[in-house]
CSV table of C-alpha atoms in Angstrom, one decimal:
chain,number,residue,atom,x,y,z
A,1,UNK,CA,116.3,-160.8,0.9
A,2,UNK,CA,112.6,-160.4,0.0
A,3,UNK,CA,110.5,-158.0,2.0
A,4,UNK,CA,106.8,-158.2,2.7
A,5,UNK,CA,104.5,-155.8,4.6
A,6,UNK,CA,104.1,-156.7,8.3
A,7,UNK,CA,101.1,-155.3,10.2
A,8,UNK,CA,101.4,-154.4,13.8
A,9,UNK,CA,98.4,-156.6,14.6
A,10,UNK,CA,96.2,-159.1,12.8
A,11,UNK,CA,92.6,-160.3,13.3
A,12,UNK,CA,91.2,-163.2,11.3
A,13,UNK,CA,88.5,-160.9,9.9
A,14,UNK,CA,91.0,-158.3,8.9
A,15,UNK,CA,92.4,-160.2,5.9
A,16,UNK,CA,95.7,-158.4,5.9
A,17,UNK,CA,98.9,-159.9,4.5
A,18,UNK,CA,101.6,-160.6,7.1
A,19,UNK,CA,105.2,-159.7,6.5
A,20,UNK,CA,108.0,-162.2,6.7
A,21,UNK,CA,111.7,-162.0,5.8
A,22,UNK,CA,112.7,-165.1,3.9
A,23,UNK,CA,116.4,-165.9,3.8
A,24,UNK,CA,117.9,-166.8,0.5
A,25,UNK,CA,117.8,-170.6,0.3
A,26,UNK,CA,119.6,-172.9,-2.1
A,27,UNK,CA,117.3,-174.0,-4.9
A,28,UNK,CA,115.9,-177.5,-4.8
A,29,UNK,CA,114.1,-179.7,-7.3
A,30,UNK,CA,110.3,-179.6,-7.1
A,31,UNK,CA,109.0,-183.1,-6.0
A,32,UNK,CA,105.7,-182.4,-4.4
A,33,UNK,CA,102.9,-184.8,-5.7
A,34,UNK,CA,99.8,-183.3,-7.3
A,35,UNK,CA,96.8,-183.8,-5.1
A,36,UNK,CA,93.2,-184.5,-6.1
A,37,UNK,CA,90.4,-182.2,-4.8
A,38,UNK,CA,89.6,-184.4,-1.8
A,39,UNK,CA,93.2,-184.6,-0.8
A,40,UNK,CA,93.6,-180.8,-1.2
A,41,UNK,CA,90.7,-180.2,1.3
A,42,UNK,CA,92.3,-182.8,3.7
A,43,UNK,CA,95.6,-181.0,3.5
A,44,UNK,CA,94.0,-177.6,4.3
A,45,UNK,CA,92.1,-179.2,7.2
A,46,UNK,CA,95.4,-180.7,8.5
A,47,UNK,CA,96.9,-177.1,8.6
A,48,UNK,CA,93.9,-175.8,10.6
A,49,UNK,CA,91.5,-174.4,8.0
A,50,UNK,CA,87.8,-174.8,8.8
A,51,UNK,CA,85.0,-175.6,6.3
A,52,UNK,CA,81.3,-174.7,6.7
A,53,UNK,CA,80.4,-176.7,3.6
A,54,UNK,CA,83.0,-179.1,2.2
A,55,UNK,CA,80.8,-180.0,-0.7
A,56,UNK,CA,80.7,-176.4,-1.9
A,57,UNK,CA,84.4,-176.0,-1.2
A,58,UNK,CA,85.1,-179.1,-3.3
A,59,UNK,CA,83.0,-177.6,-6.2
A,60,UNK,CA,84.9,-174.2,-5.9
A,61,UNK,CA,88.3,-175.9,-6.0
A,62,UNK,CA,87.2,-177.7,-9.2
A,63,UNK,CA,86.1,-174.5,-10.8
A,64,UNK,CA,88.8,-172.1,-9.6
A,65,UNK,CA,91.8,-174.3,-8.6
A,66,UNK,CA,93.8,-174.7,-5.4
A,67,UNK,CA,96.8,-172.6,-6.6
A,68,UNK,CA,94.6,-169.6,-7.7
A,69,UNK,CA,92.8,-169.8,-4.4
A,70,UNK,CA,96.0,-170.0,-2.3
A,71,UNK,CA,96.8,-166.3,-2.5
A,72,UNK,CA,93.4,-165.5,-0.9
A,73,UNK,CA,93.9,-167.7,2.1
A,74,UNK,CA,97.5,-166.6,2.6
A,75,UNK,CA,96.4,-163.7,4.8
A,76,UNK,CA,94.7,-166.2,7.1
A,77,UNK,CA,98.0,-168.0,7.9
A,78,UNK,CA,99.6,-167.6,11.2
A,79,UNK,CA,102.9,-169.1,9.9
A,80,UNK,CA,103.6,-168.6,6.2
A,81,UNK,CA,106.6,-170.8,6.2
A,82,UNK,CA,104.9,-173.8,7.9
A,83,UNK,CA,101.6,-172.9,6.2
A,84,UNK,CA,99.6,-173.1,9.5
A,85,UNK,CA,96.3,-171.2,9.7
A,86,UNK,CA,95.1,-168.9,12.4
A,87,UNK,CA,92.5,-170.2,14.8
A,88,UNK,CA,89.1,-170.1,13.2
A,89,UNK,CA,90.5,-169.4,9.8
A,90,UNK,CA,87.9,-170.7,7.3
A,91,UNK,CA,87.5,-171.4,3.6
A,92,UNK,CA,84.5,-169.1,3.3
A,93,UNK,CA,86.5,-166.1,4.4
A,94,UNK,CA,89.1,-166.8,1.7
A,95,UNK,CA,86.4,-167.2,-0.9
A,96,UNK,CA,84.9,-163.9,0.1
A,97,UNK,CA,88.2,-162.2,-0.5
A,98,UNK,CA,88.5,-164.0,-3.8
A,99,UNK,CA,85.1,-162.6,-4.8
A,100,UNK,CA,86.0,-159.1,-3.6
A,101,UNK,CA,89.2,-159.2,-5.7
A,102,UNK,CA,87.3,-160.4,-8.8
A,103,UNK,CA,84.7,-157.6,-8.5
A,104,UNK,CA,87.5,-155.1,-7.9
A,105,UNK,CA,89.2,-156.1,-11.1
A,106,UNK,CA,86.0,-155.9,-13.0
A,107,UNK,CA,85.3,-152.4,-11.7
A,108,UNK,CA,88.9,-151.2,-12.4
A,109,UNK,CA,88.8,-152.6,-15.9
A,110,UNK,CA,85.5,-150.8,-16.6
A,111,UNK,CA,86.9,-147.5,-15.5
A,112,UNK,CA,90.3,-147.9,-17.2
A,113,UNK,CA,88.4,-148.4,-20.5
A,114,UNK,CA,87.0,-144.9,-20.2
A,115,UNK,CA,90.4,-143.5,-19.4
A,116,UNK,CA,92.0,-145.3,-22.3
A,117,UNK,CA,89.4,-144.1,-24.8
A,118,UNK,CA,89.9,-140.5,-23.6
A,119,UNK,CA,93.7,-140.7,-23.8
A,120,UNK,CA,93.5,-142.2,-27.2
A,121,UNK,CA,91.2,-139.5,-28.4
A,122,UNK,CA,93.4,-136.7,-27.0
A,123,UNK,CA,96.6,-138.1,-28.5
A,124,UNK,CA,95.0,-138.6,-31.9
A,125,UNK,CA,93.5,-135.1,-32.0
A,126,UNK,CA,96.5,-133.1,-30.8
A,127,UNK,CA,99.1,-134.8,-33.0
A,128,UNK,CA,96.9,-135.0,-36.1
A,129,UNK,CA,96.1,-131.3,-35.8
A,130,UNK,CA,99.7,-130.4,-35.4
A,131,UNK,CA,101.4,-132.9,-37.9
A,132,UNK,CA,98.7,-134.3,-40.2
A,133,UNK,CA,96.9,-137.6,-40.3
A,134,UNK,CA,100.0,-139.7,-40.9
A,135,UNK,CA,102.2,-138.4,-38.0
A,136,UNK,CA,102.8,-141.9,-36.6
A,137,UNK,CA,105.1,-142.6,-39.6
A,138,UNK,CA,107.1,-139.4,-39.2
A,139,UNK,CA,110.4,-140.5,-37.5
A,140,UNK,CA,111.5,-136.9,-36.9
A,141,UNK,CA,108.7,-136.6,-34.3
A,142,UNK,CA,110.2,-139.2,-32.0
A,143,UNK,CA,113.2,-139.2,-29.7
A,144,UNK,CA,114.5,-142.7,-30.3
A,145,UNK,CA,114.4,-143.8,-33.9
A,146,UNK,CA,115.0,-147.5,-33.0
A,147,UNK,CA,112.2,-147.5,-30.6
A,148,UNK,CA,110.0,-145.8,-33.2
A,149,UNK,CA,110.8,-148.6,-35.7
A,150,UNK,CA,110.0,-151.2,-33.1
A,151,UNK,CA,106.7,-149.6,-32.2
A,152,UNK,CA,105.8,-149.3,-35.9
A,153,UNK,CA,106.5,-153.0,-36.3
A,154,UNK,CA,104.2,-153.7,-33.4
A,155,UNK,CA,101.5,-151.5,-34.9
A,156,UNK,CA,101.8,-153.3,-38.3
A,157,UNK,CA,101.5,-156.6,-36.6
A,158,UNK,CA,98.4,-155.4,-34.8
A,159,UNK,CA,96.9,-154.1,-38.1
A,160,UNK,CA,97.6,-157.4,-39.8
A,161,UNK,CA,95.7,-159.3,-37.2
A,162,UNK,CA,92.8,-156.9,-37.1
A,163,UNK,CA,89.5,-157.9,-38.7
A,164,UNK,CA,87.7,-154.6,-37.9
A,165,UNK,CA,85.5,-153.6,-40.7
A,166,UNK,CA,87.1,-150.1,-41.0
A,167,UNK,CA,90.6,-151.7,-41.3
A,168,UNK,CA,89.5,-154.2,-43.9
A,169,UNK,CA,87.7,-151.5,-45.9
A,170,UNK,CA,90.8,-149.2,-45.8
A,171,UNK,CA,93.1,-152.0,-47.0
A,172,UNK,CA,90.8,-152.8,-49.9
A,173,UNK,CA,90.5,-149.1,-51.0
A,174,UNK,CA,93.8,-147.4,-50.3
A,175,UNK,CA,97.5,-148.2,-51.0
A,176,UNK,CA,99.0,-146.4,-48.0
A,177,UNK,CA,101.3,-148.6,-45.9
A,178,UNK,CA,99.3,-147.6,-42.8
A,179,UNK,CA,95.9,-146.0,-42.4
A,180,UNK,CA,95.7,-142.4,-41.0
A,181,UNK,CA,96.7,-142.2,-37.4
A,182,UNK,CA,93.1,-141.6,-36.2
A,183,UNK,CA,92.2,-145.0,-37.7
A,184,UNK,CA,95.4,-146.8,-36.7
A,185,UNK,CA,95.2,-145.8,-33.1
A,186,UNK,CA,91.8,-147.4,-32.8
A,187,UNK,CA,93.3,-150.9,-33.0
A,188,UNK,CA,96.6,-150.4,-31.2
A,189,UNK,CA,96.9,-151.7,-27.6
A,190,UNK,CA,97.0,-149.4,-24.6
A,191,UNK,CA,100.6,-150.5,-24.1
A,192,UNK,CA,101.6,-149.5,-27.6
A,193,UNK,CA,99.8,-146.2,-27.2
A,194,UNK,CA,101.7,-145.4,-24.0
A,195,UNK,CA,105.0,-146.3,-25.6
A,196,UNK,CA,104.2,-144.1,-28.6
A,197,UNK,CA,103.5,-141.1,-26.4
A,198,UNK,CA,106.6,-141.7,-24.3
A,199,UNK,CA,108.8,-141.7,-27.3
A,200,UNK,CA,107.5,-138.4,-28.7
A,201,UNK,CA,110.1,-135.6,-28.6
A,202,UNK,CA,109.6,-133.1,-25.8
A,203,UNK,CA,107.7,-130.1,-27.1
A,204,UNK,CA,104.5,-128.1,-27.1
A,205,UNK,CA,102.2,-130.9,-28.5
A,206,UNK,CA,103.4,-133.5,-26.0
A,207,UNK,CA,102.8,-131.1,-23.2
A,208,UNK,CA,99.4,-130.1,-24.6
A,209,UNK,CA,98.3,-133.8,-24.4
A,210,UNK,CA,99.4,-134.2,-20.8
A,211,UNK,CA,98.0,-130.8,-19.8
A,212,UNK,CA,94.6,-131.8,-21.1
A,213,UNK,CA,94.5,-134.1,-18.0
A,214,UNK,CA,96.2,-131.5,-15.8
A,215,UNK,CA,99.6,-133.3,-15.6
A,216,UNK,CA,103.2,-132.7,-16.6
A,217,UNK,CA,104.3,-134.9,-19.5
A,218,UNK,CA,106.7,-137.0,-17.4
A,219,UNK,CA,104.0,-137.8,-14.8
A,220,UNK,CA,101.5,-138.5,-17.6
A,221,UNK,CA,103.9,-141.1,-19.1
A,222,UNK,CA,104.4,-142.8,-15.7
A,223,UNK,CA,100.7,-142.9,-15.0
A,224,UNK,CA,99.9,-144.3,-18.5
A,225,UNK,CA,102.5,-147.1,-17.8
A,226,UNK,CA,100.8,-147.7,-14.4
A,227,UNK,CA,97.4,-148.0,-16.0
A,228,UNK,CA,98.7,-150.4,-18.6
A,229,UNK,CA,100.3,-152.5,-15.9
A,230,UNK,CA,97.1,-152.7,-13.8
A,231,UNK,CA,95.0,-153.4,-16.9
A,232,UNK,CA,97.2,-156.4,-17.7
A,233,UNK,CA,96.9,-157.6,-14.1
A,234,UNK,CA,93.2,-157.4,-14.4
A,235,UNK,CA,93.0,-158.9,-17.8
A,236,UNK,CA,95.0,-162.0,-16.7
A,237,UNK,CA,92.7,-162.4,-13.6
A,238,UNK,CA,95.7,-162.0,-11.3
A,239,UNK,CA,95.5,-160.9,-7.6
A,240,UNK,CA,95.0,-157.2,-7.4
A,241,UNK,CA,93.7,-156.1,-4.0
A,242,UNK,CA,97.0,-156.2,-2.0
A,243,UNK,CA,99.5,-156.7,-4.8
A,244,UNK,CA,102.7,-154.8,-4.5
A,245,UNK,CA,102.9,-152.9,-7.8
A,246,UNK,CA,106.0,-153.5,-10.0
A,247,UNK,CA,105.4,-150.2,-11.7
A,248,UNK,CA,105.3,-147.2,-9.4
A,249,UNK,CA,103.8,-144.1,-11.0
A,250,UNK,CA,105.3,-140.7,-10.1
A,251,UNK,CA,103.8,-138.5,-7.5
A,252,UNK,CA,103.1,-135.1,-9.3
A,253,UNK,CA,104.4,-131.9,-7.8
A,254,UNK,CA,101.6,-129.9,-9.3
A,255,UNK,CA,98.3,-130.9,-10.9
A,256,UNK,CA,95.6,-128.8,-12.5
A,257,UNK,CA,92.8,-130.7,-10.7
A,258,UNK,CA,92.4,-131.9,-7.2
A,259,UNK,CA,95.0,-134.6,-6.2
A,260,UNK,CA,96.1,-136.3,-3.0
A,261,UNK,CA,97.1,-133.9,-0.2
A,262,UNK,CA,98.9,-136.6,1.7
A,263,UNK,CA,102.4,-136.9,0.1
A,264,UNK,CA,103.4,-139.9,2.3
A,265,UNK,CA,101.1,-142.5,0.6
A,266,UNK,CA,102.9,-145.4,-1.0
A,267,UNK,CA,102.8,-145.5,-4.8
A,268,UNK,CA,103.3,-149.2,-5.0
A,269,UNK,CA,99.9,-150.2,-3.6
A,270,UNK,CA,96.5,-150.3,-5.4
A,271,UNK,CA,95.2,-147.3,-3.4
A,272,UNK,CA,97.6,-145.1,-5.4
A,273,UNK,CA,96.3,-146.4,-8.7
A,274,UNK,CA,92.7,-146.1,-7.6
A,275,UNK,CA,93.4,-142.5,-6.7
A,276,UNK,CA,94.9,-142.0,-10.2
A,277,UNK,CA,91.7,-143.4,-11.7
A,278,UNK,CA,89.6,-141.0,-9.6
A,279,UNK,CA,91.7,-138.1,-10.8
A,280,UNK,CA,91.5,-139.1,-14.5
A,281,UNK,CA,87.7,-139.7,-14.3
A,282,UNK,CA,87.3,-136.3,-12.7
A,283,UNK,CA,88.9,-134.8,-15.8
A,284,UNK,CA,86.9,-137.0,-18.2
A,285,UNK,CA,83.5,-137.0,-16.5
A,286,UNK,CA,83.0,-135.2,-13.2
A,287,UNK,CA,79.7,-137.0,-12.7
A,288,UNK,CA,81.3,-140.5,-12.6
A,289,UNK,CA,80.2,-143.0,-9.9
A,290,UNK,CA,83.5,-144.8,-9.4
A,291,UNK,CA,83.9,-143.7,-5.8
A,292,UNK,CA,80.4,-144.8,-4.9
A,293,UNK,CA,80.9,-148.2,-6.6
A,294,UNK,CA,84.1,-148.7,-4.7
A,295,UNK,CA,82.4,-147.8,-1.4
A,296,UNK,CA,79.6,-150.2,-2.2
A,297,UNK,CA,82.2,-152.9,-2.8
A,298,UNK,CA,83.7,-152.4,0.6
A,299,UNK,CA,80.3,-152.4,2.2
A,300,UNK,CA,79.5,-155.7,0.5
A,301,UNK,CA,82.8,-157.2,1.8
A,302,UNK,CA,83.3,-155.6,5.2
A,303,UNK,CA,86.1,-158.0,6.3
A,304,UNK,CA,88.5,-156.7,3.6
A,305,UNK,CA,91.2,-154.5,5.2
A,306,UNK,CA,91.7,-151.3,3.3
A,307,UNK,CA,95.2,-150.9,4.9
A,308,UNK,CA,96.4,-154.0,3.0
A,309,UNK,CA,95.6,-152.1,-0.2
A,310,UNK,CA,97.6,-149.0,0.9
A,311,UNK,CA,94.6,-146.9,2.0
A,312,UNK,CA,95.7,-144.4,4.7
A,313,UNK,CA,93.6,-143.8,7.8
A,314,UNK,CA,92.9,-140.2,6.6
A,315,UNK,CA,91.5,-141.3,3.2
A,316,UNK,CA,88.0,-140.0,4.0
A,317,UNK,CA,89.5,-136.5,4.5
A,318,UNK,CA,91.1,-136.3,1.1
A,319,UNK,CA,89.3,-133.9,-1.2
A,320,UNK,CA,89.9,-136.3,-4.1
A,321,UNK,CA,87.9,-139.0,-2.4
A,322,UNK,CA,85.0,-136.8,-1.1
C-alpha cells in the first residue's frame, strides 16, 4: 500500500498535495491513445480545469509537455483517482507552481555547487596532507577493497572522458596511472566523491574532514548522499518542491554550528535539505544570501504552500533560519 501525505484542509490557492491510499491493483496493459495538444486541453477542460488563455496554454504544452506539467496540476485535483479538478482550478495556477519549482531547482543547484567545491577542497587537503598526493590509489586507506576498486574504475572512466586542459597536459607529460589526488578530484562527480569519503576507514583524518563542517563523520556521509540525490533531481529537471525524498539524511545529535532546534521535522521533505544547505553555507560563507533568495521566491509565488515542502509552522523561530 502506497502512502501519500493528506492535509487536514485544502484551498485551491494552497497548492498542497492530497493524500490517498491506493490499493494494490493487478497490472494491466497500457492502451491509452496519445493525444495532440488541442485534445489535451479538451481533456483537461472535461475534467474541470479552467483556462484564462488557451492559446498560451497550447504554446506551453508544446514547449513543456503534458506529462511534465501533470505533476504541477495534481495538487489541484479534488479526486486523484478520477482526475477531477477542484472548482476554479486553473491552468495558470499549475504553471505558476511549475515556474516556482524551476526557480527553486536553479537556486538549490547554485548553492550546492558552493558546498560541493568546499567539500572537495577539504577532502583533498586533509587526505593529501596526511597520506600524500596519491592517496586515492592506496587501498589500505579504505574499508572495503572491492568498493575501492569499483570507485577507482569509475574515476578512470571519468578521467578518460575528460577534455580538461590540466588533465590532457598531465597525460602528455607524466606516466602515472592517475594524476595526483588534488587534480583527479577536480573531475570526479559529486557522487563519486561522496562514495570515496564514505569508504574511508574510520580514523582521525576522516573525522577531521567532517568536523571542518561541524558534523560527525556518519552524519556527514548521509548529508553528502542527500546533497548528491537532490543535485541529481535538479539536474534532471524533476519535481522538487513537494517531492518525498528517497534518501533521508540523518538528524545530528550534536553540531558545532547552529542547527534545527525542532527535532520533530521530517527528514524526507525538501525543507530538511534546505536546512542542511543553510547549515553548510553558514560554515562556508556566513555572509551568504540563500535565505533571502528563498524568501524572495516565496514572495514571488505566494500561493505555494510551505507545508507541502515540510516547512513547520515554527520555521521563523528557528535560529538557523533567522
